[in-house]
Coordinates of C-alpha atoms in Angstrom, one line a residue:
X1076 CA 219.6 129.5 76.2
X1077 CA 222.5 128.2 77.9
X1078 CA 224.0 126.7 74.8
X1079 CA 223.8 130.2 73.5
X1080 CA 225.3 131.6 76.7
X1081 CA 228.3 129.5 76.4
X1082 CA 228.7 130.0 72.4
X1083 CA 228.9 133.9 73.4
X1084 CA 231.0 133.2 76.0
X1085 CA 233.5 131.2 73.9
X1086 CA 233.6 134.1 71.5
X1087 CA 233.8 136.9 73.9
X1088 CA 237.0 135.0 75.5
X1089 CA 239.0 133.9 72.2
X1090 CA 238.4 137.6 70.9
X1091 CA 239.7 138.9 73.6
X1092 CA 242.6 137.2 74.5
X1093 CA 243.7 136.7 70.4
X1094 CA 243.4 141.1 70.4
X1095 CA 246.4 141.3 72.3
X1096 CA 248.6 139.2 70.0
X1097 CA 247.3 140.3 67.1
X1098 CA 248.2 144.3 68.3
X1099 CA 251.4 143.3 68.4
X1100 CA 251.5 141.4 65.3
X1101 CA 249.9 144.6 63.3
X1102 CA 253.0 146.5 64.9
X1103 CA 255.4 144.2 63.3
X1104 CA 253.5 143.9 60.3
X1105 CA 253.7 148.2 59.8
X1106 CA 249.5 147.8 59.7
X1107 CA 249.6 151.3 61.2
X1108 CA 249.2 153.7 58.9
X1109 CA 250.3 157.8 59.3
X1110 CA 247.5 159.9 60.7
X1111 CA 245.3 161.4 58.2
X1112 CA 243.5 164.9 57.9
X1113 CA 239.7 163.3 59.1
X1114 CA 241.3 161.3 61.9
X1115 CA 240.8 162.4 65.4
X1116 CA 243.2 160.4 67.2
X1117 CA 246.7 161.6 67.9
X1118 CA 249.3 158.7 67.2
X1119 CA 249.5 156.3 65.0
X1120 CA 247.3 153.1 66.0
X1121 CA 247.7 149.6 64.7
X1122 CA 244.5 147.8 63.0
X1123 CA 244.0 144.7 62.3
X1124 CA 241.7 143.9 64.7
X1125 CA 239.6 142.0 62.5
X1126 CA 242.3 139.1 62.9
X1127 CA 241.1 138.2 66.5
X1128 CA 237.3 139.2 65.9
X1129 CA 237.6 136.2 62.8
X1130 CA 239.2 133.6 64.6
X1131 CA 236.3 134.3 67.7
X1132 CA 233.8 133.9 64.8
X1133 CA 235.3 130.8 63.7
X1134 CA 235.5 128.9 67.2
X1135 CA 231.7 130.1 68.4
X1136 CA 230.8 128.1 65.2
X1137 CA 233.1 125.0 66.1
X1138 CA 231.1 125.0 69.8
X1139 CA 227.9 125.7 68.3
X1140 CA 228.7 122.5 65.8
X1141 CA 229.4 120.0 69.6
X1142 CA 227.0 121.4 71.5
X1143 CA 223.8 119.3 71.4
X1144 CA 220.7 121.2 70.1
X1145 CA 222.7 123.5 68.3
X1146 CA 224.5 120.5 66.2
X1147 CA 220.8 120.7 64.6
X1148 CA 221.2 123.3 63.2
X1149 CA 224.3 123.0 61.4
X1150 CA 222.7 119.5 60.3
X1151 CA 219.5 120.9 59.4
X1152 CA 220.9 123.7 57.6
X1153 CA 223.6 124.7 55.6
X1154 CA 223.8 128.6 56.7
X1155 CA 225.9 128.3 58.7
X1156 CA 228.4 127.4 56.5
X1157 CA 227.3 129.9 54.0
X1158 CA 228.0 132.5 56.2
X1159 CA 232.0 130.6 57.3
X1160 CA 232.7 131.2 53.5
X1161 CA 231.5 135.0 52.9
X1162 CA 232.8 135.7 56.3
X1163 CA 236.2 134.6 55.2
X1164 CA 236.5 136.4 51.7
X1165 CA 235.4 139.7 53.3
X1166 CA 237.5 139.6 56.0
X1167 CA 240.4 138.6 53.9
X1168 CA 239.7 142.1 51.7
X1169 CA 239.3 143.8 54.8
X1170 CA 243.4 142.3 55.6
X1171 CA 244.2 143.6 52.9
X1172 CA 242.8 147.1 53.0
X1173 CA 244.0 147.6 56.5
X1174 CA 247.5 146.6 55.3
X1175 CA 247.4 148.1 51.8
X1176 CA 244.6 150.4 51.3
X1177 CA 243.2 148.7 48.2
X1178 CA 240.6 150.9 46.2
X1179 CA 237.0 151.6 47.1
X1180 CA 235.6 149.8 43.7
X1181 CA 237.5 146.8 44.5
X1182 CA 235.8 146.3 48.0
X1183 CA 232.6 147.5 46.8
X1184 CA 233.2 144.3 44.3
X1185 CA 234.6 141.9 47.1
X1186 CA 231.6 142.9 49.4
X1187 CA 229.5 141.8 46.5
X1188 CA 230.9 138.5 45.7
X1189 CA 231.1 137.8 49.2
X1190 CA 227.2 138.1 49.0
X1191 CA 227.3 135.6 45.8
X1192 CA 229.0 132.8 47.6
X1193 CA 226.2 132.9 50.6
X1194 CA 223.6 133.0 48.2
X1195 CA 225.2 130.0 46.4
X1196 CA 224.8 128.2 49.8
X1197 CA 221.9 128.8 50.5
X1198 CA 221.7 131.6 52.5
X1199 CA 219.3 133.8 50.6
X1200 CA 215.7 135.5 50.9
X1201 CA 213.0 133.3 49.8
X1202 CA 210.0 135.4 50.2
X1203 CA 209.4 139.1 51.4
X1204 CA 206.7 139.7 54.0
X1205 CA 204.6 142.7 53.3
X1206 CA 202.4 144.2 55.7
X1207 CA 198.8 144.2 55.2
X1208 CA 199.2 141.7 52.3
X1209 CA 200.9 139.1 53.3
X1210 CA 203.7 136.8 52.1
X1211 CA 205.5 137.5 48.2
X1212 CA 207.2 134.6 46.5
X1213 CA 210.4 136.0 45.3
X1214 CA 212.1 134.7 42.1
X1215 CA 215.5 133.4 42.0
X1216 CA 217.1 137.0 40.5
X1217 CA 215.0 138.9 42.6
X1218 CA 215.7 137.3 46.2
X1219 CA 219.5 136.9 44.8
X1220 CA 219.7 141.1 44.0
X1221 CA 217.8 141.9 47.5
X1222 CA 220.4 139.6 49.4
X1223 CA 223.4 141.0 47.9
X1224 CA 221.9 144.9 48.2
X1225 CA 221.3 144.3 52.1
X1226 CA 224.3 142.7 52.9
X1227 CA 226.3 145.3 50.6
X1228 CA 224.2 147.9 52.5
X1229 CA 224.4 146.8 55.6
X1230 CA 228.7 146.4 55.3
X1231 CA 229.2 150.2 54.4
X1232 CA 226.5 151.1 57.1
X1233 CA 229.0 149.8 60.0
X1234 CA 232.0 150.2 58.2
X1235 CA 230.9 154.1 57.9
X1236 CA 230.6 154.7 61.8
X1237 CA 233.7 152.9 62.3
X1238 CA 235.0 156.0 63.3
X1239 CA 235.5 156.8 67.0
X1240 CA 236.9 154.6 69.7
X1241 CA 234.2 151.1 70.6
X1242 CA 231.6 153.3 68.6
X1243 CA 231.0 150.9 65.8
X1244 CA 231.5 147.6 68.0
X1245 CA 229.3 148.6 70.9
X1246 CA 226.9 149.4 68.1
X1247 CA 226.8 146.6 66.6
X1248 CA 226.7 144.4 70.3
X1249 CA 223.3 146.5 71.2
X1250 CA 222.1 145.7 67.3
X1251 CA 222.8 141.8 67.7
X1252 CA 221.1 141.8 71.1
X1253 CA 218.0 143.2 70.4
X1254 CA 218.2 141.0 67.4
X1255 CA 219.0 137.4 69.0
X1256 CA 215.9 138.6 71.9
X1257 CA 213.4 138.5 69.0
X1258 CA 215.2 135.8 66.7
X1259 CA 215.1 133.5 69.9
X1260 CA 211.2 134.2 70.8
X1261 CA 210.2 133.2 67.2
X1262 CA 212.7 130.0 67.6
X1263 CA 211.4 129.0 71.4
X1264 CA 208.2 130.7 71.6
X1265 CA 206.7 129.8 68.5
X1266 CA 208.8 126.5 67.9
X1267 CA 209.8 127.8 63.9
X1268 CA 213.2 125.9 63.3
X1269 CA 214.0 128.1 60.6
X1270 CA 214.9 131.2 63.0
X1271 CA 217.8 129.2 65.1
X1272 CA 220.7 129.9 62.5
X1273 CA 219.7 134.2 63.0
X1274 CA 219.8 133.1 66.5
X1275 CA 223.3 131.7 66.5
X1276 CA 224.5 134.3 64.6
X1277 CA 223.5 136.9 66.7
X1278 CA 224.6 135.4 69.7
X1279 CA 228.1 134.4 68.0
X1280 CA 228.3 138.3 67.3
X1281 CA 227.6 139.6 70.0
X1282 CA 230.6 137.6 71.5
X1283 CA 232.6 138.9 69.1
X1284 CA 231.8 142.7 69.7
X1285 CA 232.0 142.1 73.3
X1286 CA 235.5 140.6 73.1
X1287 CA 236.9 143.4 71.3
X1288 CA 235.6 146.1 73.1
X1289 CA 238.0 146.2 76.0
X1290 CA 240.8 146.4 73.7
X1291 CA 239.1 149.1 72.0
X1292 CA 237.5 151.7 74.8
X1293 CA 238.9 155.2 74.6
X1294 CA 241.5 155.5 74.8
X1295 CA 242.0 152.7 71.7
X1296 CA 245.3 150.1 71.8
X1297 CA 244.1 148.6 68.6
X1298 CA 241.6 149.4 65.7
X1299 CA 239.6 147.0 63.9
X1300 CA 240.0 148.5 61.0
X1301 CA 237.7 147.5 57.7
X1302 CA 238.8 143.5 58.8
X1303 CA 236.5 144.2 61.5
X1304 CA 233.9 146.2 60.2
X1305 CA 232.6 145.3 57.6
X1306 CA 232.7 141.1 58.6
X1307 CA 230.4 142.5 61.9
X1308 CA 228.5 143.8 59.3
X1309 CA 228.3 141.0 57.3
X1310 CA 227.1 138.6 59.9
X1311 CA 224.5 141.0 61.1
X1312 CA 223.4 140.9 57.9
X1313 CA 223.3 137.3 57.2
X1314 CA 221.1 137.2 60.5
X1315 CA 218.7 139.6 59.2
X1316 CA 218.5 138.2 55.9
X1317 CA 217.9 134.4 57.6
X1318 CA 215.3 135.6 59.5
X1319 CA 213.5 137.9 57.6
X1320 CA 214.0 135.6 54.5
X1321 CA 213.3 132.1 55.5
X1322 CA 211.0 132.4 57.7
X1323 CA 207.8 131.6 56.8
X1324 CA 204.8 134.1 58.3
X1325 CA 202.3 131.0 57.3
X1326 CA 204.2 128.8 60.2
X1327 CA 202.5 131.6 62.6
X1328 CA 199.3 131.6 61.6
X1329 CA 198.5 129.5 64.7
X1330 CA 199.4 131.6 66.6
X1331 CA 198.4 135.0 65.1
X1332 CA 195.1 134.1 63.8
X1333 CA 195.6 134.7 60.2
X1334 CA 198.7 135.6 58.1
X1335 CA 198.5 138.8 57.6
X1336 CA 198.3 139.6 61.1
X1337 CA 201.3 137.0 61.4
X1338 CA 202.9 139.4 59.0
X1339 CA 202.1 142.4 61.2
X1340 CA 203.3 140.9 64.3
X1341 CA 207.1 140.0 62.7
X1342 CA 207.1 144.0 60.8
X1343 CA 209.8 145.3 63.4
X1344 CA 212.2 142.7 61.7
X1345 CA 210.7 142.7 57.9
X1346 CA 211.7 146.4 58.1
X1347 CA 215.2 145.9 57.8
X1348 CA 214.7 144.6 54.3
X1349 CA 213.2 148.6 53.3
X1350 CA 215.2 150.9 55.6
X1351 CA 217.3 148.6 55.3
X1352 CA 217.8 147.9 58.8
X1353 CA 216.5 149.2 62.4
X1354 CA 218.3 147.8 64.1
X1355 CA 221.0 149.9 63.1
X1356 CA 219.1 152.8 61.6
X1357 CA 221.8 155.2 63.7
X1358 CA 224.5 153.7 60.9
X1359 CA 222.7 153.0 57.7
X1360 CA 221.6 157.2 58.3
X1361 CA 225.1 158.1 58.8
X1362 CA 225.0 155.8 55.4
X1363 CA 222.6 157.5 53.3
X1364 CA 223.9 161.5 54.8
X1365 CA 227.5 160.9 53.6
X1366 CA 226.5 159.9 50.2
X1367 CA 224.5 162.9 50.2
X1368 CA 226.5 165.4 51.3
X1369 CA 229.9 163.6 49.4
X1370 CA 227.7 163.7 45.6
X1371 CA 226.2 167.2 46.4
X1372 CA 230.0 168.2 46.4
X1373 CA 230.9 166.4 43.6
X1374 CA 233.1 163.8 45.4
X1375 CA 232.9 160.1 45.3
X1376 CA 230.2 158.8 47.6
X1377 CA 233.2 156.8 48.9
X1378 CA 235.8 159.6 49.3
X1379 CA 236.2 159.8 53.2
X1380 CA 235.6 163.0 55.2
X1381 CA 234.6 164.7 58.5
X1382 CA 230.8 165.3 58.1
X1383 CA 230.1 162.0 60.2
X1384 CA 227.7 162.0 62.5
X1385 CA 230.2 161.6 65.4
X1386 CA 232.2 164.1 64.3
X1387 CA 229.5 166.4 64.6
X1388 CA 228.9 165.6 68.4
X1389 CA 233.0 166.2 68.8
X1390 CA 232.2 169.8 67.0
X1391 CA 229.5 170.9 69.1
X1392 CA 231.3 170.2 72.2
X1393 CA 230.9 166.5 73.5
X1394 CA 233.6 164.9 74.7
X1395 CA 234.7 161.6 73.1
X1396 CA 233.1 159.2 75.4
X1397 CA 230.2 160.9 75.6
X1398 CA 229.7 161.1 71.8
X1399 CA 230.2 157.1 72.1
X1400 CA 228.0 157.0 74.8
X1401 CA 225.1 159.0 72.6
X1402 CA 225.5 156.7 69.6
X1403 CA 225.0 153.9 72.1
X1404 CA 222.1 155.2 73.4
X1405 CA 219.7 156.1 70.3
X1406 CA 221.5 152.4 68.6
X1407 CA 219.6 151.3 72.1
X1408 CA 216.7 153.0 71.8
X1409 CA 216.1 152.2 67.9
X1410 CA 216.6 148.5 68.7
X1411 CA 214.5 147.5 71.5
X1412 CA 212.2 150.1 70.8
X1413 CA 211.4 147.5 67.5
X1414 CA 211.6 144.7 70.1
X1415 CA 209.3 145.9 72.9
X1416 CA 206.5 147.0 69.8
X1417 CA 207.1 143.3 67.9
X1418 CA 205.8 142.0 71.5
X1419 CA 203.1 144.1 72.1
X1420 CA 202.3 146.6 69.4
X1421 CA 199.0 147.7 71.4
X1422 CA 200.5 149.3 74.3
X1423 CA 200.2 153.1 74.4
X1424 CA 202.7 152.8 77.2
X1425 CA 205.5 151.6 74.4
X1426 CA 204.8 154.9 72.2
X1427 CA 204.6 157.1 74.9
X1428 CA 208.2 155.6 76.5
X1429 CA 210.0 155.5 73.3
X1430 CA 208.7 159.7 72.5
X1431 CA 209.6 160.2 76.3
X1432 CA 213.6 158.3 75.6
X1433 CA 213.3 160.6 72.4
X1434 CA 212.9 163.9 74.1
X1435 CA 215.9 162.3 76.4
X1436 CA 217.8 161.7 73.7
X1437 CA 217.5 165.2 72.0
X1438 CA 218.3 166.9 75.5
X1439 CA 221.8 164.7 75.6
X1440 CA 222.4 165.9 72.0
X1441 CA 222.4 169.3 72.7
X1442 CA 224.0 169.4 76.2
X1443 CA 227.2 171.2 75.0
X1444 CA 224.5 174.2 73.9
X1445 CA 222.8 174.6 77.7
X1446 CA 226.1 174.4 79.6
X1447 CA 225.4 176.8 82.8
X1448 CA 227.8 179.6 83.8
X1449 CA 228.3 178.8 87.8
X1450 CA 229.0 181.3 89.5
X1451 CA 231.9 181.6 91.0
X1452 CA 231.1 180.8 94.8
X1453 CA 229.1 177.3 93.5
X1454 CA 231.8 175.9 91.5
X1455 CA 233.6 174.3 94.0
X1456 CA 230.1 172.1 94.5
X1457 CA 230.1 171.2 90.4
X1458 CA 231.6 168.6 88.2
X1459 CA 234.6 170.5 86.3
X1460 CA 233.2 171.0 83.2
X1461 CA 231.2 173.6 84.5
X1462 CA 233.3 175.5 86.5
X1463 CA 235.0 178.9 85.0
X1464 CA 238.7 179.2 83.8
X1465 CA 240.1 182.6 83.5
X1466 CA 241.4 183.4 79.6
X1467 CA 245.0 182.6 79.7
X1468 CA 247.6 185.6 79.8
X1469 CA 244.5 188.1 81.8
X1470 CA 244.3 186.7 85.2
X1471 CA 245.5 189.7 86.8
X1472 CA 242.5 191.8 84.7
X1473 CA 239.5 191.6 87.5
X1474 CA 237.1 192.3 83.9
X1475 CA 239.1 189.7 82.2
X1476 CA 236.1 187.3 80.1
X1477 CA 236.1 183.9 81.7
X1478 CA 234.9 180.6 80.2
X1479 CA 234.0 177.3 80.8
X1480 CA 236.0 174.4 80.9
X1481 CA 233.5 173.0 78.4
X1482 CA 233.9 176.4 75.9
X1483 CA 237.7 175.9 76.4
X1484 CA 238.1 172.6 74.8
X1485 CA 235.1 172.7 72.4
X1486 CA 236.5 172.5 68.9
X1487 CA 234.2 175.1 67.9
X1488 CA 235.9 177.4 70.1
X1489 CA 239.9 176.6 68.8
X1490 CA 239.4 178.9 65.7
X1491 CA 241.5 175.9 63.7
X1492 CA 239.9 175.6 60.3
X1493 CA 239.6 172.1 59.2
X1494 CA 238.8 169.6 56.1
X1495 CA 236.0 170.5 54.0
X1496 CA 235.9 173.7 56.0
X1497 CA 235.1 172.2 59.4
X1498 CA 236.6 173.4 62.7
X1499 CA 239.7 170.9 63.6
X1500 CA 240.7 170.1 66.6
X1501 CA 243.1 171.8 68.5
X1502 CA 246.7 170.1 69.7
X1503 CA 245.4 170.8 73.5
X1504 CA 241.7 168.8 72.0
X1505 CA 240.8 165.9 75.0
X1506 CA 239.2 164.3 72.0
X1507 CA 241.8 161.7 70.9
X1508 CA 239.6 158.8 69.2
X1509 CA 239.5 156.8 66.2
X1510 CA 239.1 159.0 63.4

């Protein structure tokens, strides 16, 4: 564990402290393009921070290779490598894009040969667990096509809640840790060798997110821009698909009894391959919606808009941080809901705390909908969002209509009509975020 520790560490600190430069350098470099109609932010914001989040990638994998037990696995295995040389071509597209704007087929087609080259290396899905029958022997073209669709998948998922300030890289950190908890319980618990690589990569990613995230808290100094996205995406991919993939539910039989029970015990992380992950099930829905909604309109399914999931929280009335905070909090829940049930899927307890966090959940979500109206000797003892304003222009009208300072800045309220027919938000909006 403390090799890991210091791996994430490593990351965390080169991420960080290459952010700043890099800002600058995406200032120079004009990587900071004019503010479009589904952005929420204000000003123009450089990107680019893919740059920094690379180079952290790269030196947790140089530790990794010094440290001793984790030198195993780069001589045991040649994943890690795999995932150095898909890693680079995607986040050299991503450069690109965030500098260029290249079109959507052309990723789509980068994302896909970035897929090849890992599967070239190695770094592929052997066999698909099923529960209740047990483990499927995959054929070369079939494990190859199921690789590429998940980590193709998987890319667009994060890349399509890349849209409000640390939403997309504090969902991704909560993802990765929920994932390296269970990755490192098959590798230490059970003793399987094959689960340390999803280990390191989870840990390496985590770093990575975590690095980044100070630079890009509401309000954001820098964007990661697709750079960033879609490589997170690809390592928490690669993860999944080295876990899930290689290995084998026969190596816990011993401790499971049988293999399809072995199978049953591992389903919270065989799901990924159908849904096609939980672990970010908040994202990959966000995913399958906007392609929805974008071909029901006759669009592209990559032709960007304002039907995001986190623009709906900013149009019912949540502030910016707390639709971050929201995202985080189901991304949380989803996660280590999986976790808790892959260590004991028998406890009632688990159910009935997961419904409970649901109900939670649902109550944040539609907050801006039960805001009281205090009256006016209490509101000196409230938070300010719920204390009234007089409408402006009527204050000396005793029957002048009063509001909340929660209806007063609610885009729903501005009147301001807005792409695709959605309300915009107003130039006096305290919702300045990513996009």
């Amino acid at each position: 564990m403390r090799e890991y520790l210091l791996t994430l560490c490593i990351t965390a600190a080169v991420t960080y402290l290459l952010t700043g430069p890099v800002r600058k350098f995406a200032i120079v470099a004009g990587a900071m393009p004019e503010i479009r109609a589904r952005d929420v932010h204000r000003e123009p914001t450089p990107r680019l921070g893919g740059i920094a989040m690379f180079f952290g990638l790269c030196a947790g994998l140089l530790v990794a290779d010094h440290l001793t037990n984790l030198n195993e696995v780069f001589a045991r295995s040649n994943e890690p490598r795999a995932l150095l040389s898909g890693a680079a071509l995607i986040w050299l597209i991503g450069v690109l894009d965030d500098k260029f704007e290249i079109d959507a087929l052309i990723k789509l087609g980068g994302q896909m040969i970035a897929a090849g080259v890992m599967v070239m290396q190695g770094l592929t899905i052997l066999w698909l667990p099923i529960p209740g029958v047990g483990n499927v022997a995959l054929t070369q073209w079939q494990g190859t096509l199921l690789t590429v669709a998940l980590v193709v998948i998987t890319i667009n998922a994060v890349n399509f809640v890349d849209g409000l300030d640390g939403l997309a890289a504090g969902m991704v950190c909560i993802a990765a840790g929920a994932f390296f908890l269970y990755a490192y319980r098959i590798w230490y618990s059970y003793g399987i060798e094959a689960a340390a690589p999803g280990t390191l990569f989870a840990a390496i990613l985590m770093g990575m997110c975590l690095g980044f995230l100070p630079h890009n808290m509401h309000p954001a100094r820098i964007f990661m821009g697709d750079s960033g996205s879609m490589l997170i995406g690809l390592v928490l991919s690669a993860g999944a698909i080295s876990i899930t993939g290689q290995v084998d539910p026969d190596a816990l039989n011993l401790y499971a009894g049988s293999e399809k029970a072995a199978v049953h015990q591992t389903v919270p992380v065989y799901i990924p391959l159908l849904l096609p992950l939980t672990i970010i099930a908040v994202p990959a829905a966000d995913l399958v919606l906007a392609i929805v909604r974008r071909t029901w309109r006759g669009q592209s399914p990559f032709a960007a808009d304002r039907g995001h999931l986190h623009h709906r929280l900013l149009e019912i009335g949540h502030s910016h941080s707390r639709a971050v905070w929201i995202m985080y909090f189901w991304s949380a829940l989803i996660g280590f809901g999986a976790l808790a049930y892959s260590v004991n899927s028998a406890s009632m307890w688990i159910v009935l705390g997961v419904v409970f966090l649901s109900a939670v959940g649902l109550v944040l979500l539609l907050l801006p909908r039960f805001t009281p109206r205090v009256p006016l000797w209490a509101q000196r003892f409230v938070p300010p969002r719920y204390r009234r304003r007089r409408v402006p222009g009527a204050a000396v009208d005793s029957a002048a209509p009063e509001v909340t300072e929660s209806e007063e800045r609610s885009p729903v309220t501005a009147g301001v009509s807005g792409v695709n027919g959605a309300t915009a938000i107003g130039a006096r909006s305290r919702f300045p975020g990513r996009r």
